PDB file of C-alpha atoms in Angstrom:
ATOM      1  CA  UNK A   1      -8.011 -54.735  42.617  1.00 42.00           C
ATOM      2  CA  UNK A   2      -7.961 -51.381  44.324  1.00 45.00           C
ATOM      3  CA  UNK A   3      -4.415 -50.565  42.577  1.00 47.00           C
ATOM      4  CA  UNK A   4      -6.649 -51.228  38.593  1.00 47.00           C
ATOM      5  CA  UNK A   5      -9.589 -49.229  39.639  1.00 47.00           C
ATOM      6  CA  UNK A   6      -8.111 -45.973  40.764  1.00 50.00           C
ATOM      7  CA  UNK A   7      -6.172 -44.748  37.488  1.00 53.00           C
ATOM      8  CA  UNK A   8      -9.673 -45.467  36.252  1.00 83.00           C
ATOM      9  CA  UNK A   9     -10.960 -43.026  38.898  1.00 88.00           C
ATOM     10  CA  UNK A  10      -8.382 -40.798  38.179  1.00 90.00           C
ATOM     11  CA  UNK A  11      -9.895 -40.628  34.161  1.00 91.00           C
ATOM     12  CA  UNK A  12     -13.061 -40.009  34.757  1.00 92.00           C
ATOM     13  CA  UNK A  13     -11.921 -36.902  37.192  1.00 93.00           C
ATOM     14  CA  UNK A  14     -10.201 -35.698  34.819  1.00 93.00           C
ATOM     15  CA  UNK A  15     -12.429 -35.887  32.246  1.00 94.00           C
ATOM     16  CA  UNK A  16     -15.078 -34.220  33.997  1.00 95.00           C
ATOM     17  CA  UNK A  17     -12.616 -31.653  35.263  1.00 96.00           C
ATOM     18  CA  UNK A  18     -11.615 -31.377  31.209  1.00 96.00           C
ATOM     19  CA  UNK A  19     -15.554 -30.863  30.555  1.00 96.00           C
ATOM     20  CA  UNK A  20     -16.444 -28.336  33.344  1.00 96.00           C
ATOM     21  CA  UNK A  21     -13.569 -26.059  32.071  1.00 96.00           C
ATOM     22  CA  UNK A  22     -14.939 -26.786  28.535  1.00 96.00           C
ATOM     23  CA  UNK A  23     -18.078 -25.418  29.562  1.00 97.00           C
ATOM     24  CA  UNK A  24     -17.223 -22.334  32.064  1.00 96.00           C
ATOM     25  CA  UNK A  25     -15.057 -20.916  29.149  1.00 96.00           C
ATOM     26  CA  UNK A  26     -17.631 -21.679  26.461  1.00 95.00           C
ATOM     27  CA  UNK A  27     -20.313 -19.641  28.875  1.00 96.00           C
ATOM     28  CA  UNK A  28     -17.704 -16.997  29.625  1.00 95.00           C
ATOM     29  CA  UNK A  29     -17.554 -16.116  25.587  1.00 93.00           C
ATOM     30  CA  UNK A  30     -21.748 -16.343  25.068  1.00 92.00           C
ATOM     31  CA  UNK A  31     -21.888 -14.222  28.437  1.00 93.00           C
ATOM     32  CA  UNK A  32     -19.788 -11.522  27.565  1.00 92.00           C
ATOM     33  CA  UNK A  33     -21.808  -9.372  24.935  1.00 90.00           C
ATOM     34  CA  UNK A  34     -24.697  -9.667  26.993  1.00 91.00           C
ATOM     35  CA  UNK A  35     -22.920  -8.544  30.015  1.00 92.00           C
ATOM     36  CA  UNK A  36     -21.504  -5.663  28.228  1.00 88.00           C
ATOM     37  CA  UNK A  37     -25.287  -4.936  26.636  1.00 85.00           C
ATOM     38  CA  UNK A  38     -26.164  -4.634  30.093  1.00 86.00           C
ATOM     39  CA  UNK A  39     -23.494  -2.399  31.482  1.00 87.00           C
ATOM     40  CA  UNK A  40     -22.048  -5.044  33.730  1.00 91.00           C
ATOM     41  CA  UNK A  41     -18.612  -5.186  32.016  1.00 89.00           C
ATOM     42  CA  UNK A  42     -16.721  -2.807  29.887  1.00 87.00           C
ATOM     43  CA  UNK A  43     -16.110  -3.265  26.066  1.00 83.00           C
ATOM     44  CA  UNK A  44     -12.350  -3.723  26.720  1.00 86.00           C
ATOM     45  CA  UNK A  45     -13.097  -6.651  29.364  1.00 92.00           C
ATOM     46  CA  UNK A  46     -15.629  -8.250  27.403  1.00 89.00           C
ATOM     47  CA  UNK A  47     -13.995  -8.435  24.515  1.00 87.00           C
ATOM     48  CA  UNK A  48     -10.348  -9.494  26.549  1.00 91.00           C
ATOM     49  CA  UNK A  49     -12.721 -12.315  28.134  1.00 93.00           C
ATOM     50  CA  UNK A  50     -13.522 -14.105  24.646  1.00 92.00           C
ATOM     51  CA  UNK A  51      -9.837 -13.727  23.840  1.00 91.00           C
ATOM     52  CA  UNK A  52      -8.503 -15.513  27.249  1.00 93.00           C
ATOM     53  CA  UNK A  53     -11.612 -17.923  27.019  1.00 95.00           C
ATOM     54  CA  UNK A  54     -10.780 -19.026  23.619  1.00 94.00           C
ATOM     55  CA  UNK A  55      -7.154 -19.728  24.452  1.00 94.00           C
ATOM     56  CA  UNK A  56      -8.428 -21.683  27.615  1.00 96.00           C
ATOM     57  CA  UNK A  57     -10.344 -23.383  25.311  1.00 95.00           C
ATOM     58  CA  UNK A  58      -7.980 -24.465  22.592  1.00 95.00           C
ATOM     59  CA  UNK A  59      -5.534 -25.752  25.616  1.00 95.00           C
ATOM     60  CA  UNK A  60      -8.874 -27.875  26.589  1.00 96.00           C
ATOM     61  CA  UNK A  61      -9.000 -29.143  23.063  1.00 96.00           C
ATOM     62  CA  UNK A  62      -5.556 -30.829  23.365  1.00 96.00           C
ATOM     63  CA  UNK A  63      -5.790 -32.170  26.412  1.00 95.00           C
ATOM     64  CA  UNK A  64      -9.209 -33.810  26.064  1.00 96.00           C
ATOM     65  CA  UNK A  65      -8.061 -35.215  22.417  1.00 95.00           C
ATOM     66  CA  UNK A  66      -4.907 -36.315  24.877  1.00 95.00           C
ATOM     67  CA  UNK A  67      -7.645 -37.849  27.595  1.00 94.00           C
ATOM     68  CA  UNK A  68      -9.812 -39.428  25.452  1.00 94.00           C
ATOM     69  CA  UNK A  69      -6.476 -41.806  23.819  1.00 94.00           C
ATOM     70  CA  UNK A  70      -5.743 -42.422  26.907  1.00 93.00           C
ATOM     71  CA  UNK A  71      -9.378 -43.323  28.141  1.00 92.00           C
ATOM     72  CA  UNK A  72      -9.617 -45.659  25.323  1.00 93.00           C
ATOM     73  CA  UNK A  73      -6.639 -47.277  25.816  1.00 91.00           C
ATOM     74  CA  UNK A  74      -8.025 -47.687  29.637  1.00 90.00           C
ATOM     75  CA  UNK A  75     -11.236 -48.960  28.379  1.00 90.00           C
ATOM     76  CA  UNK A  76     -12.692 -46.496  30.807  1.00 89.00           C
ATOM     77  CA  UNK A  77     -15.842 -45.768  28.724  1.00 89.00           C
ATOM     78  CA  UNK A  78     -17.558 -42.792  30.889  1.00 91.00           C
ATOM     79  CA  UNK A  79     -13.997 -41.389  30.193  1.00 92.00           C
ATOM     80  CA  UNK A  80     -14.028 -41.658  26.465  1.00 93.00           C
ATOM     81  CA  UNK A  81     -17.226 -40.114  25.972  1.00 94.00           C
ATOM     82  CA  UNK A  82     -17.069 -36.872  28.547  1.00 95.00           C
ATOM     83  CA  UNK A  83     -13.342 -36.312  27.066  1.00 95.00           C
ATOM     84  CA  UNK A  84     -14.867 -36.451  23.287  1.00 96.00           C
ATOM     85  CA  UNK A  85     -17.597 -34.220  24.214  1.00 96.00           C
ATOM     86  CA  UNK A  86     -15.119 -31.991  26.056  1.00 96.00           C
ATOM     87  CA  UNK A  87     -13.493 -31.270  23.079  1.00 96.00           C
ATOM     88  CA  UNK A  88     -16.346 -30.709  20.550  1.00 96.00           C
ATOM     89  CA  UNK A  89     -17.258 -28.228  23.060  1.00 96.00           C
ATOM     90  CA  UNK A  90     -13.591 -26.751  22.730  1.00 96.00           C
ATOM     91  CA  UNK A  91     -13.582 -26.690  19.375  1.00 96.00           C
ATOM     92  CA  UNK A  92     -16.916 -25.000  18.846  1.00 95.00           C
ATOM     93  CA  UNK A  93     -15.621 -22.147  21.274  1.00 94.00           C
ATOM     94  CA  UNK A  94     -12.489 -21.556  20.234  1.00 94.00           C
ATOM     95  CA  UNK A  95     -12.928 -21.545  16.490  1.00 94.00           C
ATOM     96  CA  UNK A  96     -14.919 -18.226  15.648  1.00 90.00           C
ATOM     97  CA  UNK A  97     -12.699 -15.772  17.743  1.00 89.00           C
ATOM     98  CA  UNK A  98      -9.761 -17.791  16.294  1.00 88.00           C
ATOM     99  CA  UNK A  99     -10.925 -17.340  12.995  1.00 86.00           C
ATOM    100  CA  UNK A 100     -12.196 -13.731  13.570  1.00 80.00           C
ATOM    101  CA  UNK A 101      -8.239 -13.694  15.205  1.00 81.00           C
ATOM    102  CA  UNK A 102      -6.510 -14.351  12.064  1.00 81.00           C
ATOM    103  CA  UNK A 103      -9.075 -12.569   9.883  1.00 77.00           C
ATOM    104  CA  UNK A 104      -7.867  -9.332  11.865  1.00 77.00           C
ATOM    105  CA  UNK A 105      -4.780 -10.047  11.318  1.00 78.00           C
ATOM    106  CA  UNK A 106      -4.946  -8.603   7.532  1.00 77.00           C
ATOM    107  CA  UNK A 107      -7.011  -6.166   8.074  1.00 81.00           C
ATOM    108  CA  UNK A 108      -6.299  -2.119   8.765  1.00 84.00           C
ATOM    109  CA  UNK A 109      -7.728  -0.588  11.333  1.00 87.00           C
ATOM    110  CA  UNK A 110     -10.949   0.485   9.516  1.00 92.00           C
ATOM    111  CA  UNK A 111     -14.108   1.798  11.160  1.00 94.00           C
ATOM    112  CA  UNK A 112     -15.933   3.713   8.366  1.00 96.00           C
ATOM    113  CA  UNK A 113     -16.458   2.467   4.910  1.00 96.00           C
ATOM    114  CA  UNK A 114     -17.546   3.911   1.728  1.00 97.00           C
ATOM    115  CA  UNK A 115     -18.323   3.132  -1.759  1.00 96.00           C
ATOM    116  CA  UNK A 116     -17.550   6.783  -2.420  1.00 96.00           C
ATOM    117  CA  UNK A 117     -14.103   7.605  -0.706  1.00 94.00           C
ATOM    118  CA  UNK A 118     -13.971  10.839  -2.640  1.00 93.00           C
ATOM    119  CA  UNK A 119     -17.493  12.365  -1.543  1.00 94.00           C
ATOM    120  CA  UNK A 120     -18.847  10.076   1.023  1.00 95.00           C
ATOM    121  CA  UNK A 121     -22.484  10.009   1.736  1.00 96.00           C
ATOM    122  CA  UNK A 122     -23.303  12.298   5.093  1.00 95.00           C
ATOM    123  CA  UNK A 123     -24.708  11.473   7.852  1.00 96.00           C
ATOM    124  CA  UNK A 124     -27.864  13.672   9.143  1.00 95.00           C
ATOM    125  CA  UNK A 125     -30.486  12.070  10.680  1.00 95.00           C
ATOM    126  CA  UNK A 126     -28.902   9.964  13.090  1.00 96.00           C
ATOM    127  CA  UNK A 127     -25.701  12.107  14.000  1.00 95.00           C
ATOM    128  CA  UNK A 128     -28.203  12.609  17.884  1.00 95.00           C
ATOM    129  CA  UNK A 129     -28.509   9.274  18.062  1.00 94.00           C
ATOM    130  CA  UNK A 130     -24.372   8.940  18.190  1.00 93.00           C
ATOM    131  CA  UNK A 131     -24.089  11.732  21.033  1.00 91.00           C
ATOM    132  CA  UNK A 132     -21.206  10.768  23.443  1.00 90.00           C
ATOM    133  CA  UNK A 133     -19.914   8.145  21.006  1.00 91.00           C
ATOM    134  CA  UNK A 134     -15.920   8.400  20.325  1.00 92.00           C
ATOM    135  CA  UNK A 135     -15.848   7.483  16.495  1.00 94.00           C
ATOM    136  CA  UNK A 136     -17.157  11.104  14.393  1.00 94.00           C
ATOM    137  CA  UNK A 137     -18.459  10.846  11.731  1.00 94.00           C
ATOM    138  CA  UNK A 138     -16.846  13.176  10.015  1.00 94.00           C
ATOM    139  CA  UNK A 139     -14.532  10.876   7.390  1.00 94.00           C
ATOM    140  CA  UNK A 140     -11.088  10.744   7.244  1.00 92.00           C
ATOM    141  CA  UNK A 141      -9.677  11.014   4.175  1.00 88.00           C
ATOM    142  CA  UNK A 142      -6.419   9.865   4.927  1.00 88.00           C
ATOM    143  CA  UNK A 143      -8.661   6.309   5.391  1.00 88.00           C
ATOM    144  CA  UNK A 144      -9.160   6.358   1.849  1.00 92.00           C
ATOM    145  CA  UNK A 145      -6.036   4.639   0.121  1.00 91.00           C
ATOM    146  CA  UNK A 146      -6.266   1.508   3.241  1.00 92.00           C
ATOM    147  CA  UNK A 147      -9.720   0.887   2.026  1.00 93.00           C
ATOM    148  CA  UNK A 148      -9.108   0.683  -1.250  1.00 92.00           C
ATOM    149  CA  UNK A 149      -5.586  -1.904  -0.299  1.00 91.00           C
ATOM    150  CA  UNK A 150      -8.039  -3.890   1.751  1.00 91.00           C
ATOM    151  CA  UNK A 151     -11.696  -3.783  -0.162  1.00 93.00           C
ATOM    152  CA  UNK A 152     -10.977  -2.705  -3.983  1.00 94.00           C
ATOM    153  CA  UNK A 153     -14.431  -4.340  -4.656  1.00 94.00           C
ATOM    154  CA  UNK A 154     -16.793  -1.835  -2.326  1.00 95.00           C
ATOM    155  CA  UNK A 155     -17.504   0.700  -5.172  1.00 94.00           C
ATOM    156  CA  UNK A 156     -20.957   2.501  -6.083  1.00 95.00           C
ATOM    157  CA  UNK A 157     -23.441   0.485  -7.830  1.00 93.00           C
ATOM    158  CA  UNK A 158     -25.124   1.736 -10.885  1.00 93.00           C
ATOM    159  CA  UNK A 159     -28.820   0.808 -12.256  1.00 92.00           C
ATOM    160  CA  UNK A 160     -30.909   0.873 -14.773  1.00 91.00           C
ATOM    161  CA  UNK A 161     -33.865   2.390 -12.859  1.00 91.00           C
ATOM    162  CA  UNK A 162     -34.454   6.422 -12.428  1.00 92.00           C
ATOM    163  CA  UNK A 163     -33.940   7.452  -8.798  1.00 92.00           C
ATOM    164  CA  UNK A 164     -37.080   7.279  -7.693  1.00 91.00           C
ATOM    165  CA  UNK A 165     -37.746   3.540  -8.580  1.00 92.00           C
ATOM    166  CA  UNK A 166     -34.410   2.756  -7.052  1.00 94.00           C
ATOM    167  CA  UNK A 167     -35.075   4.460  -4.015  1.00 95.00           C
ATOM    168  CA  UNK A 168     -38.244   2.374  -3.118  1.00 94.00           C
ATOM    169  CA  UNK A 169     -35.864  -1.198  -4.140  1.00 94.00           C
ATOM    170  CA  UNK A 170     -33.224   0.013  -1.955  1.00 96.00           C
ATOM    171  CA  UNK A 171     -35.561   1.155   0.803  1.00 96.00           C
ATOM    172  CA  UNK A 172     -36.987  -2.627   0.313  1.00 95.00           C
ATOM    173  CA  UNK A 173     -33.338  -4.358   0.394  1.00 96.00           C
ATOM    174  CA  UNK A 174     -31.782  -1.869   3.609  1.00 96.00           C
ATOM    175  CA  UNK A 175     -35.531  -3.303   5.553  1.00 96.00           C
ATOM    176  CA  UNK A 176     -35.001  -6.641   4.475  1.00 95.00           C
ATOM    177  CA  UNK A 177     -31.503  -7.058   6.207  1.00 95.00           C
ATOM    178  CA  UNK A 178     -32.874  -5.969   9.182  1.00 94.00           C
ATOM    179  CA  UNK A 179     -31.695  -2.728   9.767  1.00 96.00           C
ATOM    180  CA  UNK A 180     -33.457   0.033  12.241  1.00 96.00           C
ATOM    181  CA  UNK A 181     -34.698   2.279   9.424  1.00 97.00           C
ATOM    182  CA  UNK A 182     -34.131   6.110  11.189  1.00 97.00           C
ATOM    183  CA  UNK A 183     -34.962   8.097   8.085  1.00 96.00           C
ATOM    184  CA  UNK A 184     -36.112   7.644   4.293  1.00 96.00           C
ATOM    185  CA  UNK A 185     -36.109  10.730   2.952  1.00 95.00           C
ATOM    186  CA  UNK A 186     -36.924  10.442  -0.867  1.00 93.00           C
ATOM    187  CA  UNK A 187     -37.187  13.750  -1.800  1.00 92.00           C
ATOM    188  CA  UNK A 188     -33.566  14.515  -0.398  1.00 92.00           C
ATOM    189  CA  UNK A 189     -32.618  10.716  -2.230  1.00 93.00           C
ATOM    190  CA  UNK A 190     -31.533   9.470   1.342  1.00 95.00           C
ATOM    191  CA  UNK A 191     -31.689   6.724   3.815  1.00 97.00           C
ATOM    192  CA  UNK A 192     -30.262   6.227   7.228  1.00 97.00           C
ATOM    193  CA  UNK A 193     -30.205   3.429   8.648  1.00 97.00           C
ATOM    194  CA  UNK A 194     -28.621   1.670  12.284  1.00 97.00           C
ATOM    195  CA  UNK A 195     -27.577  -2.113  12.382  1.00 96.00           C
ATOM    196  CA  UNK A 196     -26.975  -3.498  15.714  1.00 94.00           C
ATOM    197  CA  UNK A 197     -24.851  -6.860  16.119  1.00 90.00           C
ATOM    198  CA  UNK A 198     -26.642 -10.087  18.112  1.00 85.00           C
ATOM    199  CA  UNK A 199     -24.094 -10.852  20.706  1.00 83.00           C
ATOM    200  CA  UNK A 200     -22.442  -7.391  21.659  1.00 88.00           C
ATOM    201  CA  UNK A 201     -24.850  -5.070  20.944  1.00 87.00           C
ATOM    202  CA  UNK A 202     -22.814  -2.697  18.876  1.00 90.00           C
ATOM    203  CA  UNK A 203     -24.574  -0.048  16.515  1.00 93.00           C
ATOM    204  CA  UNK A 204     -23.484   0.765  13.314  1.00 96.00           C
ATOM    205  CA  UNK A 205     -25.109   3.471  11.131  1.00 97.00           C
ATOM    206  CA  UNK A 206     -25.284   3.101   7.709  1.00 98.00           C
ATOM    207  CA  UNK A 207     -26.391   5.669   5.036  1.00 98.00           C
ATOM    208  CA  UNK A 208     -27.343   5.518   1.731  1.00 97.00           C
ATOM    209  CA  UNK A 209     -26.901   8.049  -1.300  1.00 97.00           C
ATOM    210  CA  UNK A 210     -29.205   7.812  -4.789  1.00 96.00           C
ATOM    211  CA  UNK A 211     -27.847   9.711  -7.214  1.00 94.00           C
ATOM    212  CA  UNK A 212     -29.538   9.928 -10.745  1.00 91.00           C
ATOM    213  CA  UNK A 213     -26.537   8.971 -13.440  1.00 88.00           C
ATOM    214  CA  UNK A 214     -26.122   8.680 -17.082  1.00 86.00           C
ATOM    215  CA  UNK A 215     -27.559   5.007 -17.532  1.00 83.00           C
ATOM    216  CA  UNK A 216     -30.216   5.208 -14.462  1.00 90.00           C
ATOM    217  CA  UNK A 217     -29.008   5.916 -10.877  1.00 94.00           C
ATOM    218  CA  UNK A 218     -25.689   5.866  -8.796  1.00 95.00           C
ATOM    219  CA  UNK A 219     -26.168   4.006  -5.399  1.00 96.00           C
ATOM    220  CA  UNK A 220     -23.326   4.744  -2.366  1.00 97.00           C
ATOM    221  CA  UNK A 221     -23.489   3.409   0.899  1.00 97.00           C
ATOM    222  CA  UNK A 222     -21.274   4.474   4.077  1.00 97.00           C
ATOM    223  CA  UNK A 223     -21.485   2.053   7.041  1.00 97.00           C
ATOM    224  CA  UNK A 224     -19.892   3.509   9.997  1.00 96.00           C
ATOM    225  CA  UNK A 225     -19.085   1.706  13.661  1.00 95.00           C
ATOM    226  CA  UNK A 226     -19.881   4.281  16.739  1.00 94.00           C
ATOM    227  CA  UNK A 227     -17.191   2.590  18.800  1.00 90.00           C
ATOM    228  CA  UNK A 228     -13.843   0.572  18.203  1.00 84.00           C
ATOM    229  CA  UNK A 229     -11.114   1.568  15.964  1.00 84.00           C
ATOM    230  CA  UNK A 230     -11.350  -1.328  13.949  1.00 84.00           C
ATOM    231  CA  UNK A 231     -14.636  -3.306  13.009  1.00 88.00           C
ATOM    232  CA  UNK A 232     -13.293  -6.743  11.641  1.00 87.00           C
ATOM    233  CA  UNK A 233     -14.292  -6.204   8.282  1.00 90.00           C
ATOM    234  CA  UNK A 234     -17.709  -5.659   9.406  1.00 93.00           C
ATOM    235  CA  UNK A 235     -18.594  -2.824   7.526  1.00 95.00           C
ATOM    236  CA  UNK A 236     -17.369  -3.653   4.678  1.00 95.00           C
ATOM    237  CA  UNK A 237     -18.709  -7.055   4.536  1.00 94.00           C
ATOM    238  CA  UNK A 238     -22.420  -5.360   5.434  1.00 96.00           C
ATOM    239  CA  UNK A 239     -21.590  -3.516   2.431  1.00 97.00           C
ATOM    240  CA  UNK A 240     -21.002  -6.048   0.242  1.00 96.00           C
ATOM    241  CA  UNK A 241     -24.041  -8.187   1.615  1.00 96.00           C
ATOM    242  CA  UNK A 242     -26.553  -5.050   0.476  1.00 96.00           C
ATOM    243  CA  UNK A 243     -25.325  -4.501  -2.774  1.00 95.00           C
ATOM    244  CA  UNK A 244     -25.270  -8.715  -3.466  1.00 94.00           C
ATOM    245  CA  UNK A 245     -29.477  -8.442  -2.450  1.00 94.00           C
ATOM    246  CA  UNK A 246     -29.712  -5.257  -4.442  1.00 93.00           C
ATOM    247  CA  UNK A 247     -28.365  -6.743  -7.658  1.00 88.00           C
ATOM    248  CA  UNK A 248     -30.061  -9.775  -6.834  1.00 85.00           C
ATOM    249  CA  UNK A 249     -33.017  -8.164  -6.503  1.00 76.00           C
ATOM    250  CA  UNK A 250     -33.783  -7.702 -10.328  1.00 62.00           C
ATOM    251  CA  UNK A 251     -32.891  -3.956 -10.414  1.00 53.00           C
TER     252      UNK A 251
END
């Protein structure tokens, strides 16, 4: 009797073993941008822990997909369901950095982004505010031709609306994604803007150019990260996300 019951034993150890790594590693990733937020780690360790925690992770995956075969062909049911939860856990942790991974993988090293490569928009207002920062924010040119390989489709927008109607729409749309609004300066046809991300922290300045044009007003937006040398797509995708509200915003 003894000899049936402890492989059994064995199952459920490991199972639970299987879980509590599951669960360390799935804390280690949600801990790391706050710990970095609050000075505890560096960037370079936080981010290294998400990487090593999401390959821990996707080793958990296979062997609790492995356990819980082996649980059911035990019949040991605490077994089968602490192994399947094990690796829903898993896969919910290891996915986004793994996706992020491979996203990364195509992308150039990109920091600052522009609809207007040739005569980006400056940055004024918040140029204190990045003091001590490494990433200027005076552009590189040379940035130009990797941007366009990369994102062909972040270009100024053009509307039907004189400046100063746009300006108050794009005020609107720049407010409604949440962004720390540092100045909106209509007489100089300028907004500044800083987005910070939820888990990390990091700030990212954007500003925005209204220009009057032919058939109404030229908008350009430069979003620019104050650390990293690449920002994941990031600011491009930010980008892309204001001028998709701005068009759909009936202007």
């Amino acid at each position: 009797m003894s000899e049936r019951v402890a492989p059994d034993r064995r199952t459920v150890h490991a199972a639970w073993f299987t879980f509590g790594l599951a669960v360390i590693c799935g804390l280690a990733e949600l801990l790391s941008g706050p710990a970095y937020r609050l000075g505890w780690v560096g960037l370079r360790l936080g981010l290294q822990t998400i990487r090593w925690a999401a390959t821990v992770e996707g080793v958990v995956l296979v062997i609790a997909l492995a356990g819980a075969v082996v649980a059911f062909r035990k019949q040991v049911d605490q077994a089968k369901a602490v192994f399947l939860l094990s690796s829903i856990i898993a896969l919910l942790a290891a996915t986004p950095p793994a996706v992020l991974w491979y996203r990364v993988q195509n992308l150039p090293r990109l920091h600052d982004i522009s609809t207007d490569t040739e005569d980006p928009p400056e940055y004024i207002s918040v140029v204190p505010m990045r003091s001590g920062v490494p990433n200027s924010t005076v552009y590189d040119s040379k940035l130009a031709s990797l941007q366009m390989q990369a994102y062909p489709d972040v270009r100024s927008v053009v509307l039907t609306t004189p400046p100063d109607q746009a300006f108050q729409k794009v005020l609107q749309v720049a407010r409604d994604m949440g962004w720390e609004i540092v100045e909106a300066n209509q007489s100089a046809s300028r907004i500044e803007a800083t987005d910070t991300s939820f888990l990390f922290g990091f700030k990212d300045d954007v500003v925005i150019r209204i220009n009057s044009d032919a058939n109404g007003s030229r908008i350009d937006l430069r979003s620019l990260s104050r650390v990293g040398g690449s920002d994941f797509g990031v600011n491009a995708n930010r980008i892309r996300s204001f001028i998709s509200r701005l068009k759909n915003a009936g202007v």
